[in-house]
Coordinates of C-alpha atoms and ligand atoms in Angstrom, one line a residue:
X1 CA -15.7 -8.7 -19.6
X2 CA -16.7 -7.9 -22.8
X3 CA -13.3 -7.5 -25.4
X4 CA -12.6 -7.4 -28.8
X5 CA -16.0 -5.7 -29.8
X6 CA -17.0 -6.6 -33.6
X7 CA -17.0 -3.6 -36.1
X8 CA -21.0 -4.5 -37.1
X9 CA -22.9 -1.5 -37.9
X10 CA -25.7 -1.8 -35.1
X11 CA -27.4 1.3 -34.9
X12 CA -31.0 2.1 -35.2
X13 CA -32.1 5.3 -36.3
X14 CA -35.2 5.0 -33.7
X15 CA -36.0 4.6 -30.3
X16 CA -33.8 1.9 -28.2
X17 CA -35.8 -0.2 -25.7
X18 CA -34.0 0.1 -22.2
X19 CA -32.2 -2.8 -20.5
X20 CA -30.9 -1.5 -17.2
X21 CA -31.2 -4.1 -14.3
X22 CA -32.2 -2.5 -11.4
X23 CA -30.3 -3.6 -8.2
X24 CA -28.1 -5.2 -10.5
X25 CA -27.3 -8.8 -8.5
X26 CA -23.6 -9.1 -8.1
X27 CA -22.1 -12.5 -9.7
X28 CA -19.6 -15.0 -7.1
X29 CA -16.0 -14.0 -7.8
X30 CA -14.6 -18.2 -8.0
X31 CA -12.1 -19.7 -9.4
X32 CA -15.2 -22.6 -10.0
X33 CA -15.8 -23.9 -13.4
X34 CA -18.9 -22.1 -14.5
X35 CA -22.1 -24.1 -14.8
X36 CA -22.4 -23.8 -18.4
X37 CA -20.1 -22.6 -21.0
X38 CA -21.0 -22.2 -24.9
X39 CA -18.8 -21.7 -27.6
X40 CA -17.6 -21.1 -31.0
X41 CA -20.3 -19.4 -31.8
X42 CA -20.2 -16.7 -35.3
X43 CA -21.8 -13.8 -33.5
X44 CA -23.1 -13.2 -30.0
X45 CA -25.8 -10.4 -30.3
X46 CA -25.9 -9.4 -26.8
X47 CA -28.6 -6.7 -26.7
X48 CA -27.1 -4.8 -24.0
X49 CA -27.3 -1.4 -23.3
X50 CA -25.0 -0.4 -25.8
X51 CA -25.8 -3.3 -28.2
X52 CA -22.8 -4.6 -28.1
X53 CA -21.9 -7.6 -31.0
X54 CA -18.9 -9.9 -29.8
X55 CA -17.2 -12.1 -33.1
X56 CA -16.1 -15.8 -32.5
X57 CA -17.9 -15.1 -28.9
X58 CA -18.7 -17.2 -25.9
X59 CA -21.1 -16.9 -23.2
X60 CA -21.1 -18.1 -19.6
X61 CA -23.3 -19.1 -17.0
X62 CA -23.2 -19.7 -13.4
X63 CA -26.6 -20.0 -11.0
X64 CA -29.0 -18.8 -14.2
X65 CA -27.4 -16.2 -15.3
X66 CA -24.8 -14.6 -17.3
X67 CA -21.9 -14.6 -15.5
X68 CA -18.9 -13.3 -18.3
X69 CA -19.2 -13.1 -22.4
X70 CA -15.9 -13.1 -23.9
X71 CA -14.3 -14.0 -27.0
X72 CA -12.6 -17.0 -28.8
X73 CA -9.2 -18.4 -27.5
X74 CA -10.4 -17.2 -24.1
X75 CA -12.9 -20.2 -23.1
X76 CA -13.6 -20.4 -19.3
X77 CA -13.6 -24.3 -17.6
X78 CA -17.4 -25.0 -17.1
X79 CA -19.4 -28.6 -16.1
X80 CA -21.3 -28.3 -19.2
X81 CA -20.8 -27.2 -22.5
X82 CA -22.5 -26.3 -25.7
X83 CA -21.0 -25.9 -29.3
X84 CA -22.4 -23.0 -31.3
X85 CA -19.9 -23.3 -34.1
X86 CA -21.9 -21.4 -36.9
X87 CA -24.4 -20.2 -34.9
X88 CA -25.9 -16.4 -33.7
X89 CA -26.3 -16.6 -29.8
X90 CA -29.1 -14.2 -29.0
X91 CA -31.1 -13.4 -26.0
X92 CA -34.2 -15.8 -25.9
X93 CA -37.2 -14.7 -27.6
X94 CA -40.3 -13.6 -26.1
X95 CA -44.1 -14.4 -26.5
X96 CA -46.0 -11.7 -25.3
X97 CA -49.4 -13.1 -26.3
X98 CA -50.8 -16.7 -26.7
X99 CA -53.7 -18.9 -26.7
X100 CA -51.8 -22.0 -26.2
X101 CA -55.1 -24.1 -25.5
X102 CA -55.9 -23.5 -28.9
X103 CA -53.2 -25.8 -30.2
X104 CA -55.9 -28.8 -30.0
X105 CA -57.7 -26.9 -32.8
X106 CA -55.0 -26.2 -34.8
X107 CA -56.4 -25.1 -38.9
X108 CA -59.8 -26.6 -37.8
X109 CA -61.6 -26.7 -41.1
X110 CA -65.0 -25.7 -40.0
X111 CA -63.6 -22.4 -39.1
X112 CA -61.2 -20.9 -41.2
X113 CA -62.8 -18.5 -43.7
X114 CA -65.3 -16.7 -41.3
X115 CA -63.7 -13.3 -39.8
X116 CA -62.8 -12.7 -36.3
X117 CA -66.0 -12.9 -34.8
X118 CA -67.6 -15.7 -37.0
X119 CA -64.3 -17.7 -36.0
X120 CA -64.5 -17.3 -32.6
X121 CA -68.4 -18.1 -32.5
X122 CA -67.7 -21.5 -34.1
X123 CA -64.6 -22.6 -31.4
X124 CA -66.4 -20.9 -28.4
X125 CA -68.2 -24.4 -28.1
X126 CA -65.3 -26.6 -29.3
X127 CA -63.2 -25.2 -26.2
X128 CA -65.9 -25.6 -23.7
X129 CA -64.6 -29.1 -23.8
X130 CA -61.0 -27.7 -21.6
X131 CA -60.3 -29.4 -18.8
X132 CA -57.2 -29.9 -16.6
X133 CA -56.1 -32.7 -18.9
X134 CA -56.2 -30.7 -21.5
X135 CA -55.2 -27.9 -20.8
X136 CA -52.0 -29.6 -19.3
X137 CA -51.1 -31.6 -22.5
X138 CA -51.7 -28.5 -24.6
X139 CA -49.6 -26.4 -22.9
X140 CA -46.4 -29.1 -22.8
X141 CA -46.7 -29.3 -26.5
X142 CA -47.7 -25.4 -26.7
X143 CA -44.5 -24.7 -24.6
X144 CA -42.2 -27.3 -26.3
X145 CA -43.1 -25.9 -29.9
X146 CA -41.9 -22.3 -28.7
X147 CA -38.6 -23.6 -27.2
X148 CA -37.7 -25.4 -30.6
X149 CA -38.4 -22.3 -32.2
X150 CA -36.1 -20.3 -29.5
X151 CA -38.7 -19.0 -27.4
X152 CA -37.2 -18.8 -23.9
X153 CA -40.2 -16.8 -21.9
X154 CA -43.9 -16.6 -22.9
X155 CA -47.0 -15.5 -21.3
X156 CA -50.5 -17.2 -22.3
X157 CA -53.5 -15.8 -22.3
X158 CA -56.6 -18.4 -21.0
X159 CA -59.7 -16.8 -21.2
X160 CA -62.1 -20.1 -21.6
X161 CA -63.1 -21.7 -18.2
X162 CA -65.9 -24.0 -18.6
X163 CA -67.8 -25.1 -15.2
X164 CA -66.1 -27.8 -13.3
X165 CA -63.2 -27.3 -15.9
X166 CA -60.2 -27.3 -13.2
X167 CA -57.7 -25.5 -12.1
X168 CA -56.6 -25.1 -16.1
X169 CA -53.9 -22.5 -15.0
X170 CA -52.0 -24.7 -12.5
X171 CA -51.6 -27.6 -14.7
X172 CA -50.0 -24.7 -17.8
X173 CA -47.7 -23.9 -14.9
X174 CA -46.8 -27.4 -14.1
X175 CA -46.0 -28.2 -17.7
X176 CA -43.9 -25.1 -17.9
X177 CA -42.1 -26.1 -14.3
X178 CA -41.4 -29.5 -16.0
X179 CA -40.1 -28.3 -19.2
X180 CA -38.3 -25.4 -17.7
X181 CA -39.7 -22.5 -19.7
X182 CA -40.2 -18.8 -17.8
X183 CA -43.7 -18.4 -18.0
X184 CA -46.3 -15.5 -17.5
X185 CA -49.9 -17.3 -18.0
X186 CA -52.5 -14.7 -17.7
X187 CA -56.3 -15.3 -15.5
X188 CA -58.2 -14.8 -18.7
X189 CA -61.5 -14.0 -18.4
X190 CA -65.3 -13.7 -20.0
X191 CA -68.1 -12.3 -18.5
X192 CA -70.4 -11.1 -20.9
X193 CA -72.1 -13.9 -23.0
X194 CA -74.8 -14.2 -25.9
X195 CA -77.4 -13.0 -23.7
X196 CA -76.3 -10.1 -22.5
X197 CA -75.0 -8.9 -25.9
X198 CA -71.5 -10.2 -25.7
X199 CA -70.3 -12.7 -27.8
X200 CA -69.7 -15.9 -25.9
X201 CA -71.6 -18.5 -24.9
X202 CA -72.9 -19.0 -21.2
X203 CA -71.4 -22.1 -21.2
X204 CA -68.0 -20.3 -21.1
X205 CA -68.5 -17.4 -19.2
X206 CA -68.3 -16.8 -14.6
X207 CA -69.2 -13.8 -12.9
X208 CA -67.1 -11.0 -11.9
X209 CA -66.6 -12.1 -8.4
X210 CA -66.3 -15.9 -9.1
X211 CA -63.4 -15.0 -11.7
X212 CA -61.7 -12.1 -8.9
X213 CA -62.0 -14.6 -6.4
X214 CA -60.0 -17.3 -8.3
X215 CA -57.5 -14.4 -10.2
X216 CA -56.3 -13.4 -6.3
X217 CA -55.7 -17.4 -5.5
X218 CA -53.5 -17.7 -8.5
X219 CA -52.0 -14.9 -7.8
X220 CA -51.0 -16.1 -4.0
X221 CA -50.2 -19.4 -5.1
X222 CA -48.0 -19.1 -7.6
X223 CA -46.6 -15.5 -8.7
X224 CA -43.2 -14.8 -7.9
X225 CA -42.7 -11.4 -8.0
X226 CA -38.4 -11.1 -7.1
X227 CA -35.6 -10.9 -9.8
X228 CA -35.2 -14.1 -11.9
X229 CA -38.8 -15.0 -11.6
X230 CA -39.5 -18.1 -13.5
X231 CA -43.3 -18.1 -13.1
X232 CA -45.6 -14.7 -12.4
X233 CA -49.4 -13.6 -13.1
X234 CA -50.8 -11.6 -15.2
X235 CA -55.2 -10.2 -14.7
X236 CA -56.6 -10.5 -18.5
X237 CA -60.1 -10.3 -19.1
X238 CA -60.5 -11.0 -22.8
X239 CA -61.7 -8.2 -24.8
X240 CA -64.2 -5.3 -24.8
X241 CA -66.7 -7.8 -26.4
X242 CA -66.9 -10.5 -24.2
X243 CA -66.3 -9.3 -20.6
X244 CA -68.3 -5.7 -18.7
X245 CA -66.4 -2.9 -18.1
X246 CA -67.2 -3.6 -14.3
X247 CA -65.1 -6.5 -14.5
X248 CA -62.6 -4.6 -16.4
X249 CA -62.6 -1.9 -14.1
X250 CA -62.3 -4.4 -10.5
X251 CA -59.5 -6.4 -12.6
X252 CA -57.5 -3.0 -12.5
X253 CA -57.8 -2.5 -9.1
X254 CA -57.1 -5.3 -8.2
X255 CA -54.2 -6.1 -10.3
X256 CA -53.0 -2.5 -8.4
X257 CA -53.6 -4.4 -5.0
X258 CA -51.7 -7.0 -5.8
X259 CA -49.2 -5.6 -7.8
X260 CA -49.2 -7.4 -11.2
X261 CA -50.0 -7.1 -14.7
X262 CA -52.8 -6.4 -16.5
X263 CA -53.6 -8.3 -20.6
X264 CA -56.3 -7.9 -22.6
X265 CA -57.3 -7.6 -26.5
X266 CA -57.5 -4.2 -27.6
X267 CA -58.1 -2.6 -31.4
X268 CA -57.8 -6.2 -32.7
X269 CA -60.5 -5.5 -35.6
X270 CA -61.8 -3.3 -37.4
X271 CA -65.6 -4.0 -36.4
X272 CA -64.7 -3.4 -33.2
X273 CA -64.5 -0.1 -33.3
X274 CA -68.4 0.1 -34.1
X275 CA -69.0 -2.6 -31.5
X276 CA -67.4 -0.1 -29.3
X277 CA -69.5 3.3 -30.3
X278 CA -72.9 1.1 -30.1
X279 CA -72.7 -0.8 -27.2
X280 CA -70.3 1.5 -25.0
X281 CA -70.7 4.7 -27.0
X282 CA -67.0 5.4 -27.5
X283 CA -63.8 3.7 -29.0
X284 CA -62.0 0.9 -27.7
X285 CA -59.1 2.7 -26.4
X286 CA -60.9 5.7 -24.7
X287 CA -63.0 2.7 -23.0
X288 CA -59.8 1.1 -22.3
X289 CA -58.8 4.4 -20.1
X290 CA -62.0 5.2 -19.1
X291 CA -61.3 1.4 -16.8
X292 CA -58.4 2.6 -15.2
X293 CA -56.1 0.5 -17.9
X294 CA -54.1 3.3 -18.9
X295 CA -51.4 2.6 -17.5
X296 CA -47.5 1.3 -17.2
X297 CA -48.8 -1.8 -15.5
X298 CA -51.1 -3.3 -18.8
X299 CA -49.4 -4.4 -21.9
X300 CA -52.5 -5.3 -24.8
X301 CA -52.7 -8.1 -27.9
X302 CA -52.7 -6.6 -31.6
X303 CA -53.7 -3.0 -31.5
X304 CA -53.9 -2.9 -34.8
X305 CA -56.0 0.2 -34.8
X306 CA -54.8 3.2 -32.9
X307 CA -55.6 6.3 -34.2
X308 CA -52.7 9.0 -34.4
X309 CA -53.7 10.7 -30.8
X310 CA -54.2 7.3 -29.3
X311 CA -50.6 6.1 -30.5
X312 CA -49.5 8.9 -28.2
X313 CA -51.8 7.9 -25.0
X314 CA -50.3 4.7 -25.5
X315 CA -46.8 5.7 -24.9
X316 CA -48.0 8.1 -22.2
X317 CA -49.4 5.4 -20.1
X318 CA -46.4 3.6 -20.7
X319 CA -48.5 0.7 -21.7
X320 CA -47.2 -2.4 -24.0
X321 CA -48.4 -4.0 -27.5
X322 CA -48.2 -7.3 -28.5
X323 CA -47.7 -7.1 -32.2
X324 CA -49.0 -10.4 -33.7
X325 CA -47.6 -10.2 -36.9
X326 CA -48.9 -14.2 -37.8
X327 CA -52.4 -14.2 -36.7
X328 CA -53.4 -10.3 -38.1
X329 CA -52.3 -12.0 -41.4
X330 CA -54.8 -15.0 -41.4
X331 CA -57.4 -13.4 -39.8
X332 CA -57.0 -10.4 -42.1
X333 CA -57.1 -8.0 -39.2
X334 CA -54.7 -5.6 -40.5
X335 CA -51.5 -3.9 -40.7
X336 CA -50.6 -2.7 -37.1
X337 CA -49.3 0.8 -37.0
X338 CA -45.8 -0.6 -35.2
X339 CA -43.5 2.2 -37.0
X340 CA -45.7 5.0 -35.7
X341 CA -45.9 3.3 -32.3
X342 CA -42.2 3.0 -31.4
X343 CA -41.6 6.1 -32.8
X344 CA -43.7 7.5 -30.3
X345 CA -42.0 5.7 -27.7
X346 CA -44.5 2.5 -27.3
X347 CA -43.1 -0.9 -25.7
X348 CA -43.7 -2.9 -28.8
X349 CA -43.3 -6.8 -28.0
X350 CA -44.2 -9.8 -30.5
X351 CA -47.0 -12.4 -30.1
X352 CA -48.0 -16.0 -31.8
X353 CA -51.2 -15.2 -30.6
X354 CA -53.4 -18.2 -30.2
X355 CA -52.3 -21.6 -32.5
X356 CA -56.2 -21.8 -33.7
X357 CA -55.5 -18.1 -35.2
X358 CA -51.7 -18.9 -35.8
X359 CA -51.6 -22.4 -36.1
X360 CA -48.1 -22.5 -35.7
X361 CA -46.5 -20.7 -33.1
X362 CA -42.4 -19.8 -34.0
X363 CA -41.0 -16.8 -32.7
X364 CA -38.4 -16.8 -35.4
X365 CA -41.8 -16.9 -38.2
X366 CA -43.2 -13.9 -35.7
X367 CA -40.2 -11.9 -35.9
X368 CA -39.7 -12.5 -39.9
X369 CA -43.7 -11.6 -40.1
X370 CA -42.8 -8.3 -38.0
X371 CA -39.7 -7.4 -40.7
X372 CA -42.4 -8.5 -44.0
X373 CA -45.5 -6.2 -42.5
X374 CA -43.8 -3.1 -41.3
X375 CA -41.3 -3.0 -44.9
X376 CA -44.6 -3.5 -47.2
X377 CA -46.4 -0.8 -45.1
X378 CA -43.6 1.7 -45.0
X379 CA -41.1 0.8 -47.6
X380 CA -37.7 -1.2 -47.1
X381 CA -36.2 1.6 -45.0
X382 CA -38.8 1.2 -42.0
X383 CA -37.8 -1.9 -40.4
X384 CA -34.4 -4.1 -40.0
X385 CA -33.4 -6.9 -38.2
X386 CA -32.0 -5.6 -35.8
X387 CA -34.8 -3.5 -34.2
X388 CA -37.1 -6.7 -35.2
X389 CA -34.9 -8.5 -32.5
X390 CA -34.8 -5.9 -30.3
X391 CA -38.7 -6.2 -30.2
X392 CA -38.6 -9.7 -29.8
X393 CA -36.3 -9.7 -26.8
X394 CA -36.0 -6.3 -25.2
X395 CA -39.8 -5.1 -26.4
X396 CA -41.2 -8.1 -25.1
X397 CA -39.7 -7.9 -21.7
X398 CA -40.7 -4.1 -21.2
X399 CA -44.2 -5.3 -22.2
X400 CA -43.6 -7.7 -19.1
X401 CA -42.6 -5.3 -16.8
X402 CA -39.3 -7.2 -16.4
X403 CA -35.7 -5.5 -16.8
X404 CA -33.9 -9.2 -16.1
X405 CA -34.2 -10.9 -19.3
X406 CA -34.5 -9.7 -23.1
X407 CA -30.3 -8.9 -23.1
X408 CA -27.4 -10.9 -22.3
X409 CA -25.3 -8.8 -20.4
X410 CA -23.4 -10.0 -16.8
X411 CA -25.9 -10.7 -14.0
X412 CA -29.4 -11.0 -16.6
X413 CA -30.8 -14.2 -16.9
X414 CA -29.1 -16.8 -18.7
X415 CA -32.0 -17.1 -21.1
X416 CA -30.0 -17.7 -24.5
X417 CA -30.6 -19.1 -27.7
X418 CA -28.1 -20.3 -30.8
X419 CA -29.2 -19.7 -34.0
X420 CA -27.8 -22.2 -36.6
X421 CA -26.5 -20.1 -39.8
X422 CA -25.3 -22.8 -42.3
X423 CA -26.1 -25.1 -44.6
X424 CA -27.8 -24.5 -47.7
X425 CA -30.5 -22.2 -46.3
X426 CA -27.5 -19.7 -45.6
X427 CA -25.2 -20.4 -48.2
X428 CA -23.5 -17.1 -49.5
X429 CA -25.5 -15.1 -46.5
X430 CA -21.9 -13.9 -45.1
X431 CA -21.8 -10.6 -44.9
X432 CA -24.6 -9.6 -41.3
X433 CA -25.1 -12.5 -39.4
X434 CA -28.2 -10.6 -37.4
X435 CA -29.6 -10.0 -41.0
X436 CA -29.1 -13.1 -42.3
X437 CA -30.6 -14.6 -39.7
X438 CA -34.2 -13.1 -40.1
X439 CA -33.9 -12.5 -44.0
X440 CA -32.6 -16.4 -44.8
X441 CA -34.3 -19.5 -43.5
X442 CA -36.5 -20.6 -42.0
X443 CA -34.7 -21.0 -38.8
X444 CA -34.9 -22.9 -35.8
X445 CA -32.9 -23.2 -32.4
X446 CA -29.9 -25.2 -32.1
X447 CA -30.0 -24.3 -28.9
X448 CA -32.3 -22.8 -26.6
X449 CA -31.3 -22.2 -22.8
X450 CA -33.4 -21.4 -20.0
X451 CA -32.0 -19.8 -16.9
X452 CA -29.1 -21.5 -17.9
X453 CA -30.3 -25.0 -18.4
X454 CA -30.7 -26.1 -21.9
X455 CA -34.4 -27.2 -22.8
X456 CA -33.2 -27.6 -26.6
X457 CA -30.3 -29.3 -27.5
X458 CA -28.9 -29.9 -30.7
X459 CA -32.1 -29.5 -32.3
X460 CA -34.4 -31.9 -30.5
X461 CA -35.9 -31.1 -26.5
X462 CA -34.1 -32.1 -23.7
X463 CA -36.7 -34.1 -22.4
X464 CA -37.7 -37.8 -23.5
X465 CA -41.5 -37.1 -23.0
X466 CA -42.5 -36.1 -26.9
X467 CA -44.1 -38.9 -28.1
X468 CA -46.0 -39.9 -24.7
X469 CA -47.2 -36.3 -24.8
X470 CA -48.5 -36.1 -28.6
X471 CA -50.1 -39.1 -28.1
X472 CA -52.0 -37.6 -25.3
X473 CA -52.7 -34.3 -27.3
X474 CA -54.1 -36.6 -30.4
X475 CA -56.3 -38.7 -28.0
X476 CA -57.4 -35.0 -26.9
X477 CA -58.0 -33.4 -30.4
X478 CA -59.5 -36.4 -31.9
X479 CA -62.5 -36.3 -29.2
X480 CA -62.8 -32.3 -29.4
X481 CA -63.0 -32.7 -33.1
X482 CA -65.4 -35.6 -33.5
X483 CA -67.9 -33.9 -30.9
X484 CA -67.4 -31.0 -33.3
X485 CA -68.2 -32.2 -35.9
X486 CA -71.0 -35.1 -34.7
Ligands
ZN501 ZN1 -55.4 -13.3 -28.8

């Protein structure tokens, strides 16, 4: 359905990620008005297969997903509709890694100019505090943030469950049903505390079987694994420094059992690497194999220090990176090899990463960070837009094991979001919309649409909940931070 195809130079000299939908699902032939129709809009960068760009296009949707793209004069009756006059419609972005908890600490002062491991040794006892409350409330706002910023699918990665703290993961997922976000929260996981040379706490570390034993209910309860999943599980013990390679090793089988995805921190800093060779006598990547990770099944946060042979393990396995373009910034982690990595063929999504690392967690400020890092490591010629949002979208989804979203071609999820391109932030920016978008700004949705329901519209969320929630979040923050700081 697609016609009139723009002239835009698309190309990228490197690898493409794949979007095939497998068992394509067939779309109702009605003469129906569509569920949801949007219009008008500059550019629709679909992200298809063939990448194709569609000028003056509109988009669509019946039962979630994309049902026909096609151009202007053409417009299709529909129940709803959505004006994206001046806008670039793209597939929604995707958060492949996230602390969202973290949000209740956002730029807390006491912490900001130690490095990664000082940091996390001063919030380890701050978020012992989590409970189902909290963890609720910080994930509505956590979520709600992303969606303005034209987020449409993000995982979460909770690794802190105090004792008697709940069933933190349910109430994410409830905020996330509510909202109507896709979501992929991750059983995080910490095993190894202070005492046994990790670098937790007890106070928020379980045992291997106590945190199995709850990973395999979550799992039963609430992943979905079938096409147009708006909710699955993903196994994510922490890091090589806070969980045993036991634990990391059961996790793998029994993510295998169960069929789902496996998370965790890998290469995040340099230190690590000695951490590694002292208390596990090897790097963090051959421990990472040596547990049974390597594989097409795990997708890991930062990897920001590969060496040249373990770029290429990493696209053997077939397993994912979460660049977090943000947080390696502020916690001066590093420049992540990401040229070297896609080159070689590695699923390379984009991550906030946790909003006590990030403090603010845009996809749009992710994806800009991802164009900034990669042209000041390897010159102007190593990174566009283009292959920046092909990252956000079809990078993150391979990272998620999941060929349904990250494109918007006929029968994918109607996960969509419009761009505004006007104004004075854009003024004179005619020339590449796709460019423009991540070059001028800052930017934010217009629109964002979920499975073909609109969570943002016109700029603000669709639901009339924001100021009960931040005044929930506040009562929340304000107790965490005078306990803190007693
Ligand atoms: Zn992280």
């Amino acid at each position: 359905m697609l016609k009139n195809r723009s002239t835009w130079s698309h190309s990228t000299p490197h690898r493409k990620e794949s979007c095939t939908l497998q068992n394509e699902p067939r779309i109702a032939q009605t003469t129906e008005p569509y569920d949801l129709v949007i219009t008008g809009a500059d550019l629709v960068a679909t992200m298809d297969a063939t990448r194709n760009e569609v000028r003056g296009g509109w988009v669509a949707v019946r039962d979630g997903r994309v049902a026909a793209i096609g151009t202007a004069g053409t417009e299709p009756d529909a129940t709803d509709r959505l004006r994206a006059d001046g806008c670039l419609i793209t597939p929604g972005l995707i958060n492949t890694h996230h602390h969202i908890y973290q949000n209740l600490t956002r730029s807390f002062a006491p912490a900001l100019n130690g490095d990664l491991f000082d940091w996390l040794r001063t919030l380890y006892p701050v978020w012992s505090r989590l409970d189902e409350e909290a963890s609720y409330v910080s994930a509505w706002i956590g979520l709600a943030e992303l969606a303005l910023g034209g987020c449409t699918t993000t995982t979460d990665h909770l690794y802190v469950h105090p004792r008697g703290g709940g069933d933190l993961i349910s109430a994410e997922i409830t905020a996330a049903t509510e909202l109507g976000m896709r979501f992929h929260p991750t059983r995080g996981s910490m095993s190894l505390s202070e005492k046994d040379g990790g670098l937790p706490p007890n106070s928020v570390v379980q045992d291997d079987d106590e945190i199995l034993a709850d990973s395999e209910r979550l799992v039963l309860r609430h992943h979905d694994a079938s096409d147009g999943a708006m909710v699955r599980i993903a196994l994510a013990p922490c890091s090589p420094f806070s969980v045993t390679p036991a634990l990391m090793r059961r996790t793998a089988e029994l993510a295998e059992r169960l069929d789902v995805r496996l998370h965790t921190h890998i290469a995040e800093a340099s230190n690590e690497d000695e951490y590694c060779l002292a208390t596990l006598g090897k790097r963090p990547l051959e421990h990472f194999e040596d547990v049974g990770w390597g594989s097409d099944r795990s997708w890991v946060a930062h990897c920001i220090f590969p060496n040249e042979a373990e770029v290429g393990r990493l696209a053997r396995w077939g397993t994912g990176v979460a660049h977090c373009p943000s947080s390696n910034q502020l916690i001066g982690g590093g420049l992540a090899p990401v040229r070297e990595m896609r080159d070689a063929g590695v699923h390379v999504g984009l991550g906030c990463d946790g909003s006590a690392s990030t403090d603010c967690a845009s996809m749009w400020i992710e994806a800009r960070g991802a164009l900034l890092l990669a042209r000041l490591r390897g010159g102007p010629a190593s990174m566009r837009a283009r292959e920046v949002l092909e990252m956000a979208t079809l990078g993150g989804a391979a990272c998620l094991g999941r060929t349904d979203i990250g494109h918007l071609s006929v029968g994918a999820m109607a996960d969509l979001v419009c761009w505004p391109l006007e104004g004075i932030l854009f003024a004179g920016a005619l020339s590449d919309p796709v460019e423009a978008w991540l070059r001028c700004g800052p930017n934010a949705a217009r629109h964002t649409v979920v499975h073909g329901r609109p969570v943002v519209r016109d700029g603000s969320l669709v639901s009339t909940r924001v100021d009960e929630m931040l005044g929930r979040h506040r009562t929340i923050a304000s107790d965490w931070l005078a306990a803190a700081t007693r």
